[in-house]
CSV table of C-alpha atoms in Angstrom, one decimal:
chain,number,residue,atom,x,y,z
A,1,UNK,CA,29.4,-19.6,-17.2
A,2,UNK,CA,29.0,-16.9,-20.2
A,3,UNK,CA,26.6,-16.2,-22.6
A,4,UNK,CA,28.8,-18.2,-25.1
A,5,UNK,CA,28.6,-21.1,-24.0
A,6,UNK,CA,24.6,-21.1,-24.9
A,7,UNK,CA,25.7,-22.1,-28.5
A,8,UNK,CA,23.3,-22.7,-31.1
A,9,UNK,CA,23.7,-26.4,-30.6
A,10,UNK,CA,22.7,-26.2,-27.0
A,11,UNK,CA,19.6,-24.3,-27.6
A,12,UNK,CA,18.6,-25.2,-31.2
A,13,UNK,CA,17.6,-28.6,-31.2
A,14,UNK,CA,14.7,-27.8,-28.2
A,15,UNK,CA,13.8,-24.4,-29.4
A,16,UNK,CA,12.5,-26.3,-33.2
A,17,UNK,CA,11.7,-29.0,-31.2
A,18,UNK,CA,8.9,-26.6,-29.7
A,19,UNK,CA,8.3,-25.0,-32.7
A,20,UNK,CA,7.5,-28.2,-34.3
A,21,UNK,CA,5.2,-28.7,-32.4
A,22,UNK,CA,3.4,-25.5,-32.8
A,23,UNK,CA,3.5,-26.3,-36.8
A,24,UNK,CA,1.7,-29.4,-36.3
A,25,UNK,CA,-0.8,-30.7,-35.5
A,26,UNK,CA,-0.1,-30.7,-31.7
A,27,UNK,CA,-3.5,-31.2,-29.6
A,28,UNK,CA,-2.4,-28.5,-26.6
A,29,UNK,CA,-0.6,-25.5,-28.7
A,30,UNK,CA,-2.2,-23.4,-25.8
A,31,UNK,CA,0.0,-25.0,-23.1
A,32,UNK,CA,3.4,-23.8,-24.7
A,33,UNK,CA,1.9,-20.2,-25.4
A,34,UNK,CA,0.9,-20.3,-21.9
A,35,UNK,CA,4.3,-21.2,-20.6
A,36,UNK,CA,6.5,-19.8,-23.1
A,37,UNK,CA,7.2,-16.3,-23.9
A,38,UNK,CA,9.5,-14.8,-26.9
A,39,UNK,CA,12.7,-13.9,-25.3
A,40,UNK,CA,12.8,-17.5,-23.6
A,41,UNK,CA,14.0,-18.2,-27.1
A,42,UNK,CA,17.7,-18.0,-27.4
A,43,UNK,CA,18.8,-17.5,-31.4
A,44,UNK,CA,17.2,-14.7,-32.8
A,45,UNK,CA,15.1,-16.4,-35.9
A,46,UNK,CA,13.2,-18.5,-33.1
A,47,UNK,CA,12.4,-15.6,-31.7
A,48,UNK,CA,11.2,-14.0,-34.6
A,49,UNK,CA,9.5,-17.5,-35.8
A,50,UNK,CA,7.8,-17.9,-32.4
A,51,UNK,CA,6.6,-14.4,-32.0
A,52,UNK,CA,4.6,-14.5,-35.6
A,53,UNK,CA,3.1,-18.4,-35.0
A,54,UNK,CA,1.6,-17.2,-31.7
A,55,UNK,CA,0.0,-13.9,-33.3
A,56,UNK,CA,-1.0,-16.5,-36.0
A,57,UNK,CA,-2.8,-19.1,-33.6
A,58,UNK,CA,-4.2,-16.4,-31.6
A,59,UNK,CA,-5.8,-15.2,-34.6
A,60,UNK,CA,-7.3,-18.3,-35.5
A,61,UNK,CA,-5.6,-18.6,-37.9
A,62,UNK,CA,-3.4,-22.0,-39.4
A,63,UNK,CA,0.6,-22.8,-38.8
A,64,UNK,CA,1.2,-25.7,-40.7
A,65,UNK,CA,4.8,-25.4,-42.3
A,66,UNK,CA,3.6,-24.6,-46.1
A,67,UNK,CA,1.2,-21.5,-45.0
A,68,UNK,CA,4.2,-20.1,-42.8
A,69,UNK,CA,6.6,-20.7,-45.9
A,70,UNK,CA,4.0,-18.6,-48.2
A,71,UNK,CA,3.7,-16.1,-45.7
A,72,UNK,CA,7.1,-15.2,-44.1
A,73,UNK,CA,9.8,-13.7,-46.7
A,74,UNK,CA,12.7,-13.7,-44.7
A,75,UNK,CA,15.3,-16.2,-45.8
A,76,UNK,CA,16.5,-17.2,-42.8
A,77,UNK,CA,13.3,-17.8,-40.8
A,78,UNK,CA,12.1,-19.7,-44.2
A,79,UNK,CA,14.9,-21.8,-44.2
A,80,UNK,CA,13.7,-22.7,-40.0
A,81,UNK,CA,10.3,-24.0,-41.3
A,82,UNK,CA,11.6,-25.8,-44.4
A,83,UNK,CA,14.2,-27.5,-41.3
A,84,UNK,CA,11.1,-27.7,-38.8
A,85,UNK,CA,8.8,-29.2,-41.6
A,86,UNK,CA,10.9,-32.4,-42.1
A,87,UNK,CA,11.6,-33.1,-38.3
A,88,UNK,CA,9.4,-35.5,-36.6
A,89,UNK,CA,6.8,-34.4,-34.1
A,90,UNK,CA,8.1,-34.9,-30.5
A,91,UNK,CA,4.8,-36.7,-28.2
A,92,UNK,CA,2.9,-33.7,-25.6
A,93,UNK,CA,5.5,-35.8,-22.8
A,94,UNK,CA,8.7,-35.1,-24.6
A,95,UNK,CA,7.2,-31.5,-25.1
A,96,UNK,CA,6.4,-30.9,-21.5
A,97,UNK,CA,9.9,-31.6,-20.8
A,98,UNK,CA,11.4,-29.6,-23.9
A,99,UNK,CA,9.6,-26.8,-22.3
A,100,UNK,CA,10.7,-27.1,-18.8
A,101,UNK,CA,14.5,-27.4,-20.0
A,102,UNK,CA,14.1,-23.8,-22.6
A,103,UNK,CA,12.4,-22.3,-19.2
A,104,UNK,CA,15.4,-23.9,-17.1
A,105,UNK,CA,18.2,-22.4,-19.7
A,106,UNK,CA,16.2,-19.0,-20.1
A,107,UNK,CA,16.3,-18.5,-16.4
A,108,UNK,CA,20.1,-19.4,-16.6
A,109,UNK,CA,20.9,-16.8,-18.9
A,110,UNK,CA,19.8,-14.6,-17.2
A,111,UNK,CA,21.7,-15.0,-14.4
A,112,UNK,CA,24.5,-15.0,-16.8
A,113,UNK,CA,23.5,-11.7,-18.1
A,114,UNK,CA,22.9,-10.0,-14.8
A,115,UNK,CA,26.6,-11.4,-13.6
A,116,UNK,CA,28.5,-10.3,-16.6
A,117,UNK,CA,27.0,-6.9,-16.4
A,118,UNK,CA,28.1,-6.5,-12.6
A,119,UNK,CA,31.3,-7.9,-13.7
A,120,UNK,CA,31.7,-4.6,-16.2
A,121,UNK,CA,29.9,-2.5,-13.4
A,122,UNK,CA,32.8,-3.1,-11.0
A,123,UNK,CA,35.5,-2.7,-13.5
A,124,UNK,CA,33.8,0.5,-14.5
A,125,UNK,CA,34.1,1.8,-10.4
A,126,UNK,CA,30.4,1.9,-10.0
A,127,UNK,CA,29.0,2.2,-6.7
A,128,UNK,CA,28.1,-1.2,-5.0
A,129,UNK,CA,24.6,-0.6,-4.1
A,130,UNK,CA,23.5,0.0,-7.9
A,131,UNK,CA,25.8,-3.5,-8.4
A,132,UNK,CA,23.9,-4.9,-6.3
A,133,UNK,CA,20.8,-3.6,-7.1
A,134,UNK,CA,21.3,-5.0,-10.4
A,135,UNK,CA,22.0,-8.8,-9.1
A,136,UNK,CA,18.9,-8.6,-7.1
A,137,UNK,CA,16.1,-7.4,-9.6
A,138,UNK,CA,17.8,-10.0,-12.0
A,139,UNK,CA,17.2,-12.7,-9.1
A,140,UNK,CA,13.3,-11.4,-8.1
A,141,UNK,CA,13.1,-11.9,-12.3
A,142,UNK,CA,13.8,-15.5,-12.3
A,143,UNK,CA,12.3,-16.4,-9.1
A,144,UNK,CA,8.9,-14.2,-10.4
A,145,UNK,CA,9.3,-16.9,-13.8
A,146,UNK,CA,9.8,-20.1,-12.0
A,147,UNK,CA,6.6,-22.6,-11.9
A,148,UNK,CA,4.0,-21.3,-9.3
A,149,UNK,CA,1.3,-23.5,-7.8
A,150,UNK,CA,-2.5,-22.2,-7.8
A,151,UNK,CA,-4.3,-23.2,-4.9
A,152,UNK,CA,-8.1,-24.5,-4.3
A,153,UNK,CA,-10.6,-22.3,-3.1
A,154,UNK,CA,-11.1,-24.6,0.3
A,155,UNK,CA,-7.1,-23.5,0.9
A,156,UNK,CA,-8.0,-19.9,0.3
A,157,UNK,CA,-10.4,-20.4,3.2
A,158,UNK,CA,-7.5,-22.0,5.2
A,159,UNK,CA,-5.4,-19.0,5.0
A,160,UNK,CA,-8.3,-16.7,5.8
A,161,UNK,CA,-9.3,-19.1,8.7
A,162,UNK,CA,-5.4,-18.5,9.9
A,163,UNK,CA,-6.0,-14.5,9.6
A,164,UNK,CA,-9.6,-14.7,12.2
A,165,UNK,CA,-7.9,-17.4,14.6
A,166,UNK,CA,-4.6,-15.1,15.4
A,167,UNK,CA,-7.1,-11.9,15.6
A,168,UNK,CA,-9.2,-14.5,18.5
A,169,UNK,CA,-6.1,-14.9,20.3
A,170,UNK,CA,-4.6,-12.2,20.2
A,171,UNK,CA,-7.9,-11.1,21.9
A,172,UNK,CA,-7.6,-7.8,20.0
A,173,UNK,CA,-10.3,-5.8,18.0
A,174,UNK,CA,-7.9,-4.9,15.6
A,175,UNK,CA,-6.1,-7.5,13.4
A,176,UNK,CA,-3.3,-5.1,11.6
A,177,UNK,CA,-1.1,-2.7,12.7
A,178,UNK,CA,-3.2,-0.2,15.2
A,179,UNK,CA,-3.2,3.5,14.1
A,180,UNK,CA,-3.4,5.0,17.1
A,181,UNK,CA,-6.7,6.6,16.2
A,182,UNK,CA,-9.3,5.2,17.3
A,183,UNK,CA,-12.3,5.2,14.8
A,184,UNK,CA,-9.8,4.9,12.3
A,185,UNK,CA,-9.1,1.3,14.0
A,186,UNK,CA,-13.0,0.6,13.7
A,187,UNK,CA,-13.1,1.6,10.1
A,188,UNK,CA,-9.7,-0.4,8.8
A,189,UNK,CA,-9.0,-3.0,11.6
A,190,UNK,CA,-5.5,-1.8,11.5
A,191,UNK,CA,-3.0,-1.6,8.5
A,192,UNK,CA,-3.1,-5.1,6.7
A,193,UNK,CA,-0.3,-7.4,5.2
A,194,UNK,CA,-0.4,-7.1,1.3
A,195,UNK,CA,-2.0,-3.6,1.6
A,196,UNK,CA,-1.4,0.1,-0.4
A,197,UNK,CA,-2.7,2.3,1.6
A,198,UNK,CA,-2.6,5.9,0.5
A,199,UNK,CA,-2.6,9.1,2.5
A,200,UNK,CA,-3.3,11.8,0.1
A,201,UNK,CA,-3.9,15.7,1.1
A,202,UNK,CA,-2.9,19.4,-0.8
A,203,UNK,CA,0.5,20.7,0.4
A,204,UNK,CA,0.9,22.0,4.2
A,205,UNK,CA,-2.5,20.4,5.3
A,206,UNK,CA,-0.6,17.9,7.9
A,207,UNK,CA,-0.2,14.8,5.3
A,208,UNK,CA,3.6,14.2,6.2
A,209,UNK,CA,2.6,14.7,10.2
A,210,UNK,CA,0.3,12.5,9.6
A,211,UNK,CA,2.4,9.5,8.5
A,212,UNK,CA,4.7,10.2,10.8
A,213,UNK,CA,2.4,10.0,13.8
A,214,UNK,CA,0.7,6.9,12.5
A,215,UNK,CA,4.1,5.5,11.9
A,216,UNK,CA,5.8,6.9,15.8
A,217,UNK,CA,2.5,4.8,17.4
A,218,UNK,CA,3.4,1.4,15.2
A,219,UNK,CA,6.9,1.3,16.0
A,220,UNK,CA,6.4,2.5,19.8
A,221,UNK,CA,3.0,-0.8,20.6
A,222,UNK,CA,2.3,-3.9,19.4
A,223,UNK,CA,-0.6,-5.8,21.3
A,224,UNK,CA,0.0,-8.6,24.3
A,225,UNK,CA,-1.9,-11.2,23.7
A,226,UNK,CA,-1.2,-12.2,27.1
A,227,UNK,CA,-1.4,-8.8,29.4
A,228,UNK,CA,-4.6,-7.8,26.9
A,229,UNK,CA,-2.8,-4.6,26.3
A,230,UNK,CA,-0.4,-2.5,24.3
A,231,UNK,CA,3.2,-2.8,25.4
A,232,UNK,CA,6.5,-1.0,24.1
A,233,UNK,CA,8.1,-4.0,21.5
A,234,UNK,CA,6.4,-2.6,18.2
A,235,UNK,CA,6.5,-2.8,14.8
A,236,UNK,CA,9.8,-2.5,12.8
A,237,UNK,CA,8.7,0.3,10.3
A,238,UNK,CA,10.7,2.1,7.7
A,239,UNK,CA,10.0,6.0,6.7
A,240,UNK,CA,11.3,6.5,3.2
A,241,UNK,CA,11.4,10.6,3.3
A,242,UNK,CA,11.7,11.5,0.0
A,243,UNK,CA,10.5,15.9,1.1
A,244,UNK,CA,12.3,16.1,4.1
A,245,UNK,CA,15.6,15.9,5.8
A,246,UNK,CA,16.3,13.2,8.9
A,247,UNK,CA,16.9,16.3,10.6
A,248,UNK,CA,13.8,17.6,9.9
A,249,UNK,CA,12.0,14.0,10.4
A,250,UNK,CA,13.7,14.2,14.0
A,251,UNK,CA,12.5,17.9,14.9
A,252,UNK,CA,9.2,16.3,14.7
A,253,UNK,CA,9.2,13.4,15.8
A,254,UNK,CA,10.4,15.1,19.3
A,255,UNK,CA,7.8,17.6,19.1
A,256,UNK,CA,5.1,15.0,18.6
A,257,UNK,CA,6.2,12.9,21.6
A,258,UNK,CA,6.4,15.6,24.0
A,259,UNK,CA,9.3,17.7,23.2
A,260,UNK,CA,9.2,21.5,22.9
A,261,UNK,CA,6.8,23.3,19.7
A,262,UNK,CA,8.8,22.8,16.6
A,263,UNK,CA,9.2,26.8,16.7
A,264,UNK,CA,11.0,26.7,19.8
A,265,UNK,CA,13.7,23.8,18.2
A,266,UNK,CA,14.2,26.0,15.0
A,267,UNK,CA,15.3,29.2,17.8
A,268,UNK,CA,17.0,28.0,19.9
A,269,UNK,CA,17.0,30.8,22.2
A,270,UNK,CA,13.9,31.2,23.0
A,271,UNK,CA,14.6,27.7,25.1
A,272,UNK,CA,13.6,27.6,28.7
A,273,UNK,CA,14.9,25.2,31.3
A,274,UNK,CA,11.4,23.1,31.3
A,275,UNK,CA,11.6,23.2,27.3
A,276,UNK,CA,15.2,21.6,27.4
A,277,UNK,CA,13.8,18.7,29.9
A,278,UNK,CA,11.3,17.7,28.2
A,279,UNK,CA,13.7,18.2,24.8
A,280,UNK,CA,15.6,15.4,26.3
A,281,UNK,CA,12.9,13.9,27.3
A,282,UNK,CA,11.1,13.1,24.2
A,283,UNK,CA,14.8,12.2,22.6
A,284,UNK,CA,14.6,8.9,25.3
A,285,UNK,CA,11.7,8.0,24.7
A,286,UNK,CA,12.7,7.3,20.6
A,287,UNK,CA,15.5,5.2,22.2
A,288,UNK,CA,15.3,1.7,21.2
A,289,UNK,CA,12.2,1.7,19.2
A,290,UNK,CA,12.5,-0.4,15.9
A,291,UNK,CA,11.7,3.2,13.1
A,292,UNK,CA,14.5,3.5,10.8
A,293,UNK,CA,14.2,6.5,8.3
A,294,UNK,CA,15.9,6.3,4.9
A,295,UNK,CA,16.5,10.4,3.4
A,296,UNK,CA,18.0,9.8,-0.1
A,297,UNK,CA,17.8,12.6,-2.5
A,298,UNK,CA,16.7,10.3,-5.3
A,299,UNK,CA,15.1,7.3,-5.3
A,300,UNK,CA,14.2,4.7,-8.6
A,301,UNK,CA,11.4,2.1,-8.1
A,302,UNK,CA,14.4,-0.8,-8.5
A,303,UNK,CA,16.4,1.0,-6.0
A,304,UNK,CA,13.0,0.8,-3.4
A,305,UNK,CA,12.2,-2.6,-4.3
A,306,UNK,CA,15.7,-3.5,-3.3
A,307,UNK,CA,16.5,-1.7,-0.4
A,308,UNK,CA,12.6,-2.4,1.2
A,309,UNK,CA,13.6,-6.8,0.3
A,310,UNK,CA,16.8,-6.1,2.3
A,311,UNK,CA,15.0,-4.5,5.2
A,312,UNK,CA,12.3,-7.0,5.3
A,313,UNK,CA,15.2,-9.9,5.8
A,314,UNK,CA,17.5,-7.9,7.9
A,315,UNK,CA,15.3,-5.5,10.7
A,316,UNK,CA,11.8,-7.7,9.8
A,317,UNK,CA,10.3,-4.5,8.7
A,318,UNK,CA,6.5,-4.5,9.0
A,319,UNK,CA,5.4,-1.2,7.8
A,320,UNK,CA,7.0,0.2,5.1
A,321,UNK,CA,6.4,4.2,4.5
A,322,UNK,CA,7.1,5.9,1.7
A,323,UNK,CA,6.9,9.9,1.4
A,324,UNK,CA,6.2,11.5,-1.4
A,325,UNK,CA,5.1,8.9,-4.3
A,326,UNK,CA,5.5,11.3,-6.6
A,327,UNK,CA,9.2,11.6,-5.9
A,328,UNK,CA,9.8,7.9,-6.7
A,329,UNK,CA,10.8,7.6,-10.7
A,330,UNK,CA,10.2,4.9,-12.4
A,331,UNK,CA,13.3,2.7,-14.0
A,332,UNK,CA,12.1,4.0,-17.3
A,333,UNK,CA,11.6,7.3,-19.4
A,334,UNK,CA,8.2,7.7,-19.7
A,335,UNK,CA,6.4,10.5,-22.1
A,336,UNK,CA,3.8,11.4,-20.0
A,337,UNK,CA,3.5,12.0,-16.1
A,338,UNK,CA,1.0,10.2,-15.1
A,339,UNK,CA,2.1,6.7,-16.7
A,340,UNK,CA,5.3,7.1,-14.4
A,341,UNK,CA,3.4,7.8,-11.1
A,342,UNK,CA,1.4,5.0,-12.7
A,343,UNK,CA,4.1,2.7,-12.5
A,344,UNK,CA,5.4,3.6,-9.2
A,345,UNK,CA,2.1,3.0,-8.2
A,346,UNK,CA,2.1,-0.4,-9.8
A,347,UNK,CA,4.9,-1.4,-8.4
A,348,UNK,CA,4.2,-0.8,-4.1
A,349,UNK,CA,1.2,-2.4,-4.9
A,350,UNK,CA,3.0,-5.5,-5.7
A,351,UNK,CA,5.8,-5.0,-3.6
A,352,UNK,CA,3.3,-5.2,-0.6
A,353,UNK,CA,1.9,-8.2,-1.5
A,354,UNK,CA,5.7,-9.6,-2.4
A,355,UNK,CA,6.7,-8.6,0.8
A,356,UNK,CA,3.3,-9.7,2.7
A,357,UNK,CA,3.3,-6.1,4.9
A,358,UNK,CA,1.3,-3.0,4.5
A,359,UNK,CA,2.8,-0.4,2.1
A,360,UNK,CA,1.9,3.4,2.8
A,361,UNK,CA,2.4,6.1,0.5
A,362,UNK,CA,2.0,9.5,1.3
A,363,UNK,CA,0.4,11.7,-1.9
A,364,UNK,CA,-0.8,14.8,-3.2
A,365,UNK,CA,-4.3,16.0,-3.6
A,366,UNK,CA,-4.7,18.9,-6.3
A,367,UNK,CA,-5.6,22.6,-6.2
A,368,UNK,CA,-9.3,22.1,-7.0
A,369,UNK,CA,-9.6,19.4,-3.2
A,370,UNK,CA,-10.9,22.4,-1.3
A,371,UNK,CA,-14.1,23.4,0.5
A,372,UNK,CA,-15.1,22.4,4.1
A,373,UNK,CA,-13.0,19.4,4.1
A,374,UNK,CA,-14.4,17.7,1.1
A,375,UNK,CA,-12.4,15.5,-1.6
A,376,UNK,CA,-13.0,12.3,-3.6
A,377,UNK,CA,-10.6,10.1,-5.3
A,378,UNK,CA,-10.8,12.1,-8.4
A,379,UNK,CA,-8.8,14.6,-6.3
A,380,UNK,CA,-5.7,12.5,-6.3
A,381,UNK,CA,-2.6,14.3,-8.5
A,382,UNK,CA,-1.1,12.8,-11.6
A,383,UNK,CA,-2.8,8.9,-12.1
A,384,UNK,CA,-6.2,7.2,-11.9
A,385,UNK,CA,-4.3,4.2,-11.2
A,386,UNK,CA,-3.9,5.3,-7.9
A,387,UNK,CA,-7.3,5.2,-7.3
A,388,UNK,CA,-7.3,1.4,-8.4
A,389,UNK,CA,-4.1,0.1,-6.8
A,390,UNK,CA,-5.2,1.7,-3.1
A,391,UNK,CA,-6.7,-0.8,-0.8
A,392,UNK,CA,-7.3,1.8,1.7
A,393,UNK,CA,-7.4,5.5,0.9
A,394,UNK,CA,-7.1,8.3,3.2
A,395,UNK,CA,-8.0,11.5,2.6
A,396,UNK,CA,-7.3,14.6,4.4
A,397,UNK,CA,-8.3,18.1,4.1
A,398,UNK,CA,-8.3,21.3,6.3
A,399,UNK,CA,-11.6,22.3,7.3
A,400,UNK,CA,-11.9,26.4,7.8
A,401,UNK,CA,-11.3,26.2,11.3
A,402,UNK,CA,-8.8,24.6,11.0
A,403,UNK,CA,-9.6,21.2,12.2
A,404,UNK,CA,-8.9,18.7,9.5
A,405,UNK,CA,-11.4,16.4,8.0
A,406,UNK,CA,-9.9,12.6,7.5
A,407,UNK,CA,-11.7,10.6,5.3
A,408,UNK,CA,-11.7,7.0,4.2
A,409,UNK,CA,-12.5,7.4,0.7
A,410,UNK,CA,-11.4,3.7,-0.4
A,411,UNK,CA,-11.4,0.3,1.8
A,412,UNK,CA,-11.4,-2.6,0.0
A,413,UNK,CA,-12.2,-4.7,2.8
A,414,UNK,CA,-14.2,-2.6,5.1
A,415,UNK,CA,-16.4,0.4,5.6
A,416,UNK,CA,-16.1,3.4,4.6
A,417,UNK,CA,-16.1,6.8,6.9
A,418,UNK,CA,-15.2,10.0,8.1
A,419,UNK,CA,-13.7,11.8,11.1
A,420,UNK,CA,-12.9,15.1,12.5
A,421,UNK,CA,-9.2,15.8,13.6
A,422,UNK,CA,-8.0,19.1,15.4
A,423,UNK,CA,-4.5,18.8,14.3
A,424,UNK,CA,-1.5,21.0,17.1
A,425,UNK,CA,0.8,22.1,14.3
A,426,UNK,CA,3.7,23.1,16.7
A,427,UNK,CA,3.6,19.2,18.0
A,428,UNK,CA,2.6,17.6,14.9
A,429,UNK,CA,-0.2,15.5,16.6
A,430,UNK,CA,-3.4,14.8,15.4
A,431,UNK,CA,-6.2,13.9,17.6
A,432,UNK,CA,-9.6,12.8,17.3
A,433,UNK,CA,-12.2,15.5,18.2
A,434,UNK,CA,-16.2,14.6,18.3
A,435,UNK,CA,-18.1,17.3,16.9
A,436,UNK,CA,-21.9,18.0,18.6
A,437,UNK,CA,-25.0,17.1,16.2
A,438,UNK,CA,-26.4,20.0,14.5
């Protein structure tokens, strides 16, 4: 079916019937305005008139045909108003049917346009993933536009009870995916479905190392309610790495799991037999764990969404980590950098809710976040929307003694707090340390 199939004979009568209801004394005009948007109309003149009528209704001004004819100067639109004025208004039941039909035709138009665009790109030799992303985004737009039913507060409580019962049955203190750092799990309760978690630090202070450590632990361990212990069947994790190569991530992962120090892997001449044995052992410990790395040179938000949906379906991804949030670009050119970061931040939060998994974003702290490990949410670089979108905000700062302070500066569903970590740069690992009270 091509767009030419959606002729004025198909759309016109339905669109005019809906506009007629808005121009006459139909009781529930708000129902139409809530359910329809201008882009749901196919004809340009009906789009224009609907937009104008909607603005007049919202402003509390009359929208009868006589008033509209007096205020609209465009000849085509005035002819449309005269045509509508002579029609017999539909009943509320008929209007409900008209709205649903108009929405359905609008969704079909979105699908048809996406298919025709895909055909053109195919003929032009565009990459297959680019074509697939366009189609997937169109399908998601159709799904989002489909009718959705709200639920009662009692049903919300039932959903909450399901989570509580699951946590009780697991016999585990943490309801979410564990971090492997005891105090952090006590404060946050593990990474929860639908959360956007931010890990922020200044350059060179260990934010990627921390994200990698959290990812490795999640991929290697899962709570077994039968044995009441952690086993090796971990959670599928995907790390989208926009700063480092897959090779560098491989070095860091092996160093973290008992391999030789990072500098020895870079300088192979310094490797002893003992180091070589540890190297092979650390590589073996990575075999079979559900940890996947994607290291594209650049990535748009729409591409990330499309890939994440495929990972969720194909490998059952349960945790997505994006390093670095600032490297993901929006799909529209924005004049201000803060606006682009805000769009990406909103998109990642929406993605977490859509897929029902935690999404972790590695971010930058501004240069003034210094001073004995102190930092605040206002130090998040480039956009205040990051603070708003994050469910959990973890700020990592370096102390004068080279230890790190991990501060949970925001926790939408829990406590705030902080802990001290020792950082082993050679092995890219953090360990919690206890400081004596002064």
